[in-house]
Each structure stands twice: as structure tokens, then as C-alpha cells.
PDB file of C-alpha atoms in Angstrom:
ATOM      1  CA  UNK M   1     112.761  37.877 118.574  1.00 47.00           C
ATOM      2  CA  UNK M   2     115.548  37.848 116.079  1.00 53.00           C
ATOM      3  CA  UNK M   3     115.738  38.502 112.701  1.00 58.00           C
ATOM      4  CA  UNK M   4     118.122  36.282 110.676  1.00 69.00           C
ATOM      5  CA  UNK M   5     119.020  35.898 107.322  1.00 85.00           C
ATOM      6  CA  UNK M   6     121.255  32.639 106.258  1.00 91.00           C
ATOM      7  CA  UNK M   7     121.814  31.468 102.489  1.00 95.00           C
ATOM      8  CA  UNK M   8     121.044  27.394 101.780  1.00 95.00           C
ATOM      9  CA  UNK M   9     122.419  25.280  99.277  1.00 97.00           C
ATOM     10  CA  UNK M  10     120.503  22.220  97.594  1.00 97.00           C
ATOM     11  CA  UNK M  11     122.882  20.328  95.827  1.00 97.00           C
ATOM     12  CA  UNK M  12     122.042  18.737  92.488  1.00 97.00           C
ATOM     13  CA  UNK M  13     119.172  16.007  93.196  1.00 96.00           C
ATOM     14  CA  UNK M  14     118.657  16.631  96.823  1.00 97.00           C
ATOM     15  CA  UNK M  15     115.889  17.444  98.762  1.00 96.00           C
ATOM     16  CA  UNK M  16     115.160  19.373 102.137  1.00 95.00           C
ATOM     17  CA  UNK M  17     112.711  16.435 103.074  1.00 95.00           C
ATOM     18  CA  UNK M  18     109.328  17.373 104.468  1.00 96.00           C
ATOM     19  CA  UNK M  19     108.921  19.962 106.880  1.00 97.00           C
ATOM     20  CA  UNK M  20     107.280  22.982 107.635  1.00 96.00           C
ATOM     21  CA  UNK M  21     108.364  26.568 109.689  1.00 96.00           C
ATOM     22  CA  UNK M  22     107.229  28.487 112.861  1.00 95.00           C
ATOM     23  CA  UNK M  23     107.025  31.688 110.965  1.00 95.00           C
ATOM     24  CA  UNK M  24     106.762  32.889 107.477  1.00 95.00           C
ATOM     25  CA  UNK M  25     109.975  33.169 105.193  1.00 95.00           C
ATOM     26  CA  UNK M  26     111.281  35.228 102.977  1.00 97.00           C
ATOM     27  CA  UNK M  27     113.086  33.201 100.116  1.00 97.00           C
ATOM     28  CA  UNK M  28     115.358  34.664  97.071  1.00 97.00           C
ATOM     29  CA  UNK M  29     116.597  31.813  94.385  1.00 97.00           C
ATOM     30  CA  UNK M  30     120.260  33.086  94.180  1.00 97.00           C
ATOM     31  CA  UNK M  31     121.045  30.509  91.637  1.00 97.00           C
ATOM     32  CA  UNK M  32     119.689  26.918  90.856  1.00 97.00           C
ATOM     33  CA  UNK M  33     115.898  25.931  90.160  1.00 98.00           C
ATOM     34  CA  UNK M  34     113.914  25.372  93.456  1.00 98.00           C
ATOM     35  CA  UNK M  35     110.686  22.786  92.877  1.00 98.00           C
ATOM     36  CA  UNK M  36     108.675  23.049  95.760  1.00 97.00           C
ATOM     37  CA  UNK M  37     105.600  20.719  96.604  1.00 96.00           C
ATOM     38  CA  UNK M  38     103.132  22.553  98.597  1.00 95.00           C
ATOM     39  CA  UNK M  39     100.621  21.163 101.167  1.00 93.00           C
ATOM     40  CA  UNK M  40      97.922  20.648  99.149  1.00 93.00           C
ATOM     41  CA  UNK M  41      99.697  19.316  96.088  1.00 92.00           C
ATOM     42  CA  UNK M  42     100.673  22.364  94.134  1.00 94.00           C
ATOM     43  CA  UNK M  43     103.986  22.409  92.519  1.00 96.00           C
ATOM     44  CA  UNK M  44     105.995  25.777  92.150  1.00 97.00           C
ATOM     45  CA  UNK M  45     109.053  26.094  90.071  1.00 97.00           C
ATOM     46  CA  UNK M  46     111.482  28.939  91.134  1.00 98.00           C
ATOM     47  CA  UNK M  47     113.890  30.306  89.245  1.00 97.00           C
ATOM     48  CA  UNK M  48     117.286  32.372  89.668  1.00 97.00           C
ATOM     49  CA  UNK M  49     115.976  35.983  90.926  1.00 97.00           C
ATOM     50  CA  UNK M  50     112.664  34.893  91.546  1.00 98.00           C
ATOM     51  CA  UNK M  51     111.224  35.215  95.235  1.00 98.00           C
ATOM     52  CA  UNK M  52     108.611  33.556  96.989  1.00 97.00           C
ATOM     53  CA  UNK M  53     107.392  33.957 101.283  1.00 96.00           C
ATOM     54  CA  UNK M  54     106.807  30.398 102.913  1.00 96.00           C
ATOM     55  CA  UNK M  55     104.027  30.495 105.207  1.00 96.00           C
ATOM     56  CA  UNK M  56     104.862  29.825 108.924  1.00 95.00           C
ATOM     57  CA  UNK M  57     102.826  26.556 110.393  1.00 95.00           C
ATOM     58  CA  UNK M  58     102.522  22.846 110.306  1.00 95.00           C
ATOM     59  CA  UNK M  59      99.778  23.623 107.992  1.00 95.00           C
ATOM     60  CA  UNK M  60     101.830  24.720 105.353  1.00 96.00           C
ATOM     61  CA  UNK M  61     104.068  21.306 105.487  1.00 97.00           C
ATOM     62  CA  UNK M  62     106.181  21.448 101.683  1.00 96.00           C
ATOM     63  CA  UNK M  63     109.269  19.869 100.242  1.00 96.00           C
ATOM     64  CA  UNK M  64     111.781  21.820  98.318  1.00 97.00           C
ATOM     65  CA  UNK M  65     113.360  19.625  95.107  1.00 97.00           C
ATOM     66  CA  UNK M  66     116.398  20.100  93.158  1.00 97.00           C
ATOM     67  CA  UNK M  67     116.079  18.619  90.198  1.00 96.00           C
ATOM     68  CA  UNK M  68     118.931  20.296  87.850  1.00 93.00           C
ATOM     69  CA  UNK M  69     122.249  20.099  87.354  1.00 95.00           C
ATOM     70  CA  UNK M  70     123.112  22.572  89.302  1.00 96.00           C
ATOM     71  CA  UNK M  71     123.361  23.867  93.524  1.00 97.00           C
ATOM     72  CA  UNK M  72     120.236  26.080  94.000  1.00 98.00           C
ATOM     73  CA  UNK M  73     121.475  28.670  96.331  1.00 97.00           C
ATOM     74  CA  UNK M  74     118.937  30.432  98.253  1.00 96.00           C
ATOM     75  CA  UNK M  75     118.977  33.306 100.552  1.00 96.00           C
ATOM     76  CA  UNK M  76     116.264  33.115 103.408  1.00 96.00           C
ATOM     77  CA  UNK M  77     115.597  35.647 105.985  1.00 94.00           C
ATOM     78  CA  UNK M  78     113.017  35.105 108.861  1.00 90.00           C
ATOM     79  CA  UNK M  79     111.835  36.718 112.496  1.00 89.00           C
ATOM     80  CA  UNK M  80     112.233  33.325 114.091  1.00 86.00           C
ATOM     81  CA  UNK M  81     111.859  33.715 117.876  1.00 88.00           C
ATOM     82  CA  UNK M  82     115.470  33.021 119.596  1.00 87.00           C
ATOM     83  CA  UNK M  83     115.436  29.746 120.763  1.00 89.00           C
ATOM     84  CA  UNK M  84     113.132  27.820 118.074  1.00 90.00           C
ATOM     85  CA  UNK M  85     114.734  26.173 114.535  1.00 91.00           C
ATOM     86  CA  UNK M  86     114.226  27.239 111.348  1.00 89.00           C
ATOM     87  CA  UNK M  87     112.477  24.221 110.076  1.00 93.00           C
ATOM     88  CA  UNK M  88     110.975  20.783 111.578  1.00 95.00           C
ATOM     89  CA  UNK M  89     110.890  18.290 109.772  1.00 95.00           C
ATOM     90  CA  UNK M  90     106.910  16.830 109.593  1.00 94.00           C
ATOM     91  CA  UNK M  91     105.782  13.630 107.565  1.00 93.00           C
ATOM     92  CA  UNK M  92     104.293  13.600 104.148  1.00 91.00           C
ATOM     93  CA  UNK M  93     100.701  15.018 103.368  1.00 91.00           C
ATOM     94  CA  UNK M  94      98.256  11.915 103.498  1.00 86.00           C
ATOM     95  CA  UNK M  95      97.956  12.709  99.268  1.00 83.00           C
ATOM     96  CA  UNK M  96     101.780  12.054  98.571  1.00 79.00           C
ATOM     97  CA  UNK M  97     101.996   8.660  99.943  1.00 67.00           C
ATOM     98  CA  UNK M  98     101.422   6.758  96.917  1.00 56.00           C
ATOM     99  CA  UNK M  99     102.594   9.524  94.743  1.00 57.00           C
ATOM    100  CA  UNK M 100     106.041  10.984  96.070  1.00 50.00           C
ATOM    101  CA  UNK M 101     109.075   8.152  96.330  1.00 49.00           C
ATOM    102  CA  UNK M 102     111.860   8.449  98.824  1.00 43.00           C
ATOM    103  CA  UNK M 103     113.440  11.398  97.302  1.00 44.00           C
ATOM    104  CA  UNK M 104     112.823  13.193 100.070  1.00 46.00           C
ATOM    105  CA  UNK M 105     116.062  12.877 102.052  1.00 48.00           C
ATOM    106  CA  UNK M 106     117.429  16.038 103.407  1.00 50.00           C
ATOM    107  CA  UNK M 107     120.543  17.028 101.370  1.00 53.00           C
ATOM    108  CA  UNK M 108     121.069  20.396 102.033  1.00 55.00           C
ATOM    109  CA  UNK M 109     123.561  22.725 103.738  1.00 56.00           C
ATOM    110  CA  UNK M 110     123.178  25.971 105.811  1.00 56.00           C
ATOM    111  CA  UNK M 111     125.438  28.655 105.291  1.00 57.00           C
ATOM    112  CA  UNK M 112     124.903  31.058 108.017  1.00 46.00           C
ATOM    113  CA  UNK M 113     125.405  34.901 107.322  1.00 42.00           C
TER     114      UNK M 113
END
């Protein structure tokens, strides 16, 4: 198993599309303002400093939004078996359908540490 840390960048009105992890992460908002859309609807705002762990599972599919002027950097760090990627990208929860448009392009860029 190995233990990783890399720092991601959303750029101003991008998206990391749908998708879901094979373990939990740990996530620090560096800079920016992180909207995340949970699996079953919830919305979570994150904020520069603020932290938050992302459940591992395709149960726990979400979609990260940045919806400022501004990159969001954040700085992830995981105990992702060797071998397996950090995310994979899953479709939509049935709910969003009608309700989410096609934002939800992946614009965002890994900076490995």
C-alpha cells in the first residue's frame, strides 16, 4: 500500500466531473472555494483552511465545483493501494439528471508531490 499525498488545482469554473475513490481522502482547501455535490444531494462549501475526508466507494459518487474567480488548490493525501487511481470517474446520481447541466467536465490538474 502506499501513502501519497499530491496537491490539485480546479481552475476558475471547472469541475472534476463525477466520480468517486477506492479509499477515503484526506482533503485541505489550500486556496480557492471547493463546492462539492455529495451522493445523496447535499452540497458542501469549503473554504481556504478548511478540511474535509472523502469517503472511499462508488457509493459515495460526488462532484467537486469551482465556482469563483479563483484556482482552488487542494492538497489530498490517501493510502491508495499501488497499482489502483485516485479517482474513477462514475455517472451522475439518478437525482441530478434533470437537475445538474453539463458542467461537469473534468478541468482539473494534478500536481504530484
Amino acid at each position: 500500500m502506499g501513502e501519497g499525498g499530491l496537491e490539485l488545482v480546479i481552475e476558475p469554473g471547472g469541475s472534476t466531473g463525477w466520480h468517486f475513490h477506492h479509499v477515503a481522502l484526506n482533503a485541505h482547501v489550500r486556496s480557492g472555494t471547493l463546492t462539492r455535490i455529495l451522493h445523496d444531494g447535499r452540497v458542501e462549501v469549503n473554504g481556504p483552511g478548511s478540511r474535509f475526508i472523502e469517503p472511499g466507494g462508488p457509493d459515495h459518487v460526488h462532484l467537486g465545483r469551482n465556482l469563483s474567480s479563483v484556482p482552488v488548490v487542494l492538497h489530498v493525501t490517501h493510502a491508495l493501494p499501488e497499482g489502483l487511481p485516485l479517482s474513477v470517474e462514475a455517472p451522475a446520481p439518478r437525482w441530478t439528471r434533470d437537475r445538474v447541466s453539463a458542467q461537469t467536465r473534468r478541468r482539473i490538474s494534478p500536481r504530484t508531490r
